[in-house]
Short mmCIF file of C-alpha atoms in Angstrom, two decimals:
data_model
loop_
_atom_site.label_atom_id
_atom_site.label_comp_id
_atom_site.label_asym_id
_atom_site.label_seq_id
_atom_site.Cartn_x
_atom_site.Cartn_y
_atom_site.Cartn_z
CA THR A 21 0.00 0.00 0.00
CA PRO A 22 1.33 3.48 -0.77
CA ASN A 23 2.30 5.58 2.22
CA PRO A 24 0.34 8.87 2.16
CA LYS A 25 2.84 10.52 4.51
CA LYS A 26 6.10 9.86 2.71
CA ASP A 27 8.21 11.31 5.51
CA GLU A 28 6.83 8.81 8.05
CA PRO A 29 7.79 5.12 8.04
CA LEU A 30 5.06 2.50 7.82
CA PRO A 31 4.10 0.47 10.93
CA THR A 32 6.02 -2.74 11.54
CA ASP A 33 5.33 -6.07 13.25
CA VAL A 34 1.80 -6.23 11.83
CA VAL A 35 -0.19 -9.16 13.24
CA GLU A 36 -3.61 -10.08 11.85
CA LYS A 37 -6.17 -11.87 14.03
CA LEU A 38 -9.32 -13.16 12.30
CA GLU A 39 -12.46 -14.03 14.29
CA GLY A 40 -15.41 -14.72 11.98
CA ASN A 41 -16.38 -11.43 10.32
CA ARG A 42 -13.96 -9.40 12.44
CA ALA A 43 -10.26 -8.77 11.86
CA THR A 44 -7.91 -7.02 14.26
CA LEU A 45 -4.56 -5.72 13.03
CA SER A 46 -2.00 -5.03 15.76
CA PHE A 47 1.19 -3.19 14.86
CA THR A 48 4.09 -1.10 16.10
CA GLU A 49 4.26 2.55 15.08
CA PRO A 50 7.83 3.67 14.46
CA PRO A 51 9.12 6.43 16.75
CA LYS A 52 8.47 10.00 15.66
CA GLY A 53 10.78 12.90 16.39
CA GLY A 54 13.11 10.94 18.65
CA GLY A 55 10.26 9.51 20.76
CA LYS A 56 9.48 5.88 21.47
CA SER A 57 7.65 3.43 19.24
CA LYS A 58 4.00 2.83 20.13
CA LYS A 59 1.68 -0.13 19.78
CA GLY A 60 -1.46 0.36 17.68
CA LYS A 61 -4.57 -1.60 16.76
CA VAL A 62 -7.30 -1.27 14.12
CA VAL A 63 -10.46 -3.31 13.72
CA PHE A 64 -12.25 -4.25 10.49
CA VAL A 65 -15.60 -6.01 9.99
CA LYS A 66 -16.72 -7.92 6.93
CA GLU A 67 -20.04 -6.67 5.56
CA ASP A 68 -21.51 -7.91 2.28
CA GLY A 69 -18.22 -9.60 1.39
CA THR A 70 -16.13 -6.43 1.88
CA TRP A 71 -13.81 -5.55 4.76
CA LYS A 72 -14.66 -2.16 6.31
CA PHE A 73 -12.92 -0.13 8.98
CA ASP A 74 -14.86 -0.26 12.30
CA PHE A 75 -14.27 3.14 13.89
CA GLN A 76 -16.13 2.46 17.15
CA ALA A 77 -14.47 -0.90 17.76
CA THR A 78 -11.04 0.56 16.95
CA MET A 79 -11.49 3.55 19.28
CA SER A 80 -12.98 1.40 22.03
CA ALA A 81 -10.10 -1.08 21.82
CA ALA A 82 -7.53 1.70 21.82
CA MET A 83 -9.02 3.65 24.70
CA SER A 84 -9.43 0.57 26.89
CA ASP A 85 -5.69 -0.10 26.52
CA PRO A 86 -3.99 1.34 29.64
CA SER A 87 -1.14 2.73 27.53
CA PHE A 88 -3.45 4.64 25.13
CA GLY A 89 -2.67 8.34 25.08
CA ALA A 90 0.07 8.08 27.67
CA GLU A 91 3.06 10.23 26.83
CA ASP A 92 6.46 9.64 28.37
CA GLY A 93 6.57 11.42 31.72
CA ALA A 94 3.01 12.79 31.46
CA LYS A 95 1.29 13.41 34.76
CA PRO A 96 -2.25 11.95 34.87
CA LEU A 97 -5.16 14.33 35.34
CA THR A 98 -6.72 14.37 38.80
CA GLU A 99 -10.26 13.10 39.05
CA LYS A 100 -12.37 13.66 42.15
CA PRO A 101 -15.95 12.48 42.64
CA CYS A 102 -18.47 15.06 41.48
CA ALA A 103 -19.83 17.08 44.39
CA LYS A 104 -23.12 17.92 42.70
CA LYS A 105 -25.94 16.02 41.05
CA ALA A 106 -25.99 16.20 37.27
CA ASP A 107 -29.12 17.75 35.71
CA ALA A 108 -29.50 15.68 32.59
CA SER A 109 -33.30 15.83 32.36
CA THR A 110 -33.13 17.03 28.73
CA PRO A 111 -30.37 16.71 26.13
CA LYS A 112 -29.83 20.48 26.19
CA LYS A 113 -29.54 20.58 30.01
CA ALA A 114 -27.08 17.69 29.86
CA LEU A 115 -25.03 19.63 27.30
CA GLU A 116 -25.09 22.72 29.54
CA GLY A 117 -23.82 20.62 32.48
CA LEU A 118 -21.18 18.98 30.32
CA VAL A 119 -19.92 22.34 29.06
CA ALA A 120 -19.85 23.78 32.62
CA ALA A 121 -17.89 20.76 33.91
CA ALA A 122 -15.41 21.08 31.02
CA GLN A 123 -14.96 24.81 31.63
CA ALA A 124 -14.25 24.05 35.31
CA GLU A 125 -11.87 21.25 34.20
CA ASP A 126 -13.78 18.93 36.54
CA LEU A 127 -13.18 15.43 35.19
CA GLY A 128 -15.38 13.79 37.85
CA CYS A 129 -18.42 15.88 36.92
CA LEU A 130 -17.65 15.63 33.21
CA ARG A 131 -17.79 11.83 33.51
CA LEU A 132 -21.45 12.07 34.60
CA TYR A 133 -22.37 13.46 31.19
CA PHE A 134 -20.60 10.80 29.07
CA SER A 135 -22.44 7.62 28.03
CA THR A 136 -21.32 4.24 29.30
CA SER A 137 -19.81 3.44 25.89
CA SER A 138 -17.82 6.69 26.03
CA GLN A 139 -16.28 6.26 29.49
CA ASN A 140 -13.05 4.94 27.96
CA PHE A 141 -12.45 8.41 26.51
CA ILE A 142 -12.56 9.95 29.99
CA ASP A 143 -10.21 7.23 31.29
CA ALA A 144 -7.77 7.72 28.40
CA SER A 145 -7.81 11.49 28.98
CA ARG A 146 -7.12 11.06 32.69
CA ARG A 147 -4.22 8.67 32.04
CA SER A 148 -2.66 10.79 29.31
CA GLY A 149 -2.58 14.01 31.28
CA LYS A 150 -3.80 15.86 28.19
CA LYS A 151 -6.56 18.39 28.67
CA ASP A 152 -8.10 17.89 25.21
CA VAL A 153 -11.23 16.47 26.84
CA PHE A 154 -11.96 19.94 28.23
CA ARG A 155 -12.12 21.54 24.77
CA ILE A 156 -15.83 20.71 24.67
CA GLY A 157 -16.18 23.57 27.17
CA LYS A 158 -15.93 25.90 24.15
CA THR A 159 -19.18 24.53 22.71
CA PRO A 160 -21.60 27.43 22.03
CA ILE A 161 -24.80 26.36 23.80
CA ALA A 162 -26.88 29.49 23.28
CA GLY A 163 -29.45 28.72 20.62
CA ALA A 164 -28.78 24.97 20.66
CA ASN A 165 -31.60 22.87 19.22
CA GLU A 166 -32.42 19.38 20.36
CA THR A 167 -34.13 16.66 18.35
CA ILE A 168 -35.30 13.69 20.43
CA SER A 169 -36.17 10.29 18.99
CA GLY A 170 -36.92 7.82 21.78
CA ASP A 171 -33.76 7.31 23.85
CA LYS A 172 -31.52 9.06 21.31
CA ALA A 173 -31.14 12.74 20.57
CA VAL A 174 -29.06 15.14 18.56
CA VAL A 175 -28.21 18.57 19.91
CA SER A 176 -27.26 20.95 17.11
CA VAL A 177 -25.14 23.97 17.87
CA LYS A 178 -23.91 26.67 15.54
CA GLU A 179 -20.29 27.70 15.56
CA GLY A 180 -19.47 30.24 12.91
CA PRO A 181 -20.66 29.02 9.52
CA MET A 182 -20.84 25.37 10.62
CA ASP A 183 -23.50 23.41 12.43
CA GLN A 184 -22.17 20.85 14.89
CA SER A 185 -24.22 17.84 15.96
CA LEU A 186 -23.65 16.19 19.30
CA HIS A 187 -25.25 12.76 19.64
CA MET A 188 -26.87 12.03 23.00
CA VAL A 189 -28.34 8.86 24.49
CA LYS A 190 -30.67 8.40 27.47
CA GLU A 191 -29.16 6.14 30.13
CA SER A 192 -30.37 5.52 33.67
CA GLY A 193 -33.02 8.22 33.31
CA GLY A 194 -30.64 10.99 32.15
CA TRP A 195 -29.18 12.26 28.88
CA LYS A 196 -25.48 11.74 28.16
CA LEU A 197 -23.07 12.48 25.35
CA ASP A 198 -22.43 9.52 23.09
CA PHE A 199 -18.88 10.59 22.29
CA MET A 200 -18.12 7.59 20.09
CA LYS A 201 -21.21 8.13 17.91
CA THR A 202 -20.61 11.88 17.75
CA VAL A 203 -17.06 11.49 16.44
CA GLU A 204 -17.96 8.60 14.14
CA LEU A 205 -20.93 10.34 12.49
CA GLU A 206 -19.69 13.92 12.73
CA PRO A 207 -15.92 13.71 12.07
CA GLN A 208 -15.56 17.50 12.09
CA ASN A 209 -16.41 17.36 15.82
CA ASP A 210 -13.17 15.51 16.53
CA GLU A 211 -11.22 18.60 15.54
CA ALA A 212 -13.76 21.13 16.78
CA TYR A 213 -14.37 19.91 20.30
CA PHE A 214 -12.20 16.95 21.24
#
């Protein structure tokens, strides 16, 4: 396969593991800029006879790996239990709480607004010591519109000329951000908020 980034070497030690209609490729990323090599993993699923990249499975596998996101010498973020009850009675209120927790850089409260399937992102952020998770605190919530369909919702916010869509899911009686679905279906959100 051609290498799109000609100045970067291709991964090595690629190992393929097939399980029915699922394939996992594990590999070693060569060191960049004098750093250390890193382990990586991607997941593919076979649909209609064609192998397709499975974003959610790949991200879930990566984020559940204790070494994901960890940089040499990085100090993990501190997480304390949230001192207040989350108001997640509507998708928009959940978004307001999520944004407030991010602005306060309160990882414990922020966790309350992430879906069960998105908890690995909070864990990876805590381990890595990177504060990227708090970028969602810049989300413009004034004028946000919510569209509810059963236990799923989309909160649309306007930032400049672009509309951003944050996917929410109702869990345990409250609305939470489905981070994995948001980034999978709205790839511009990865750069905009996370």
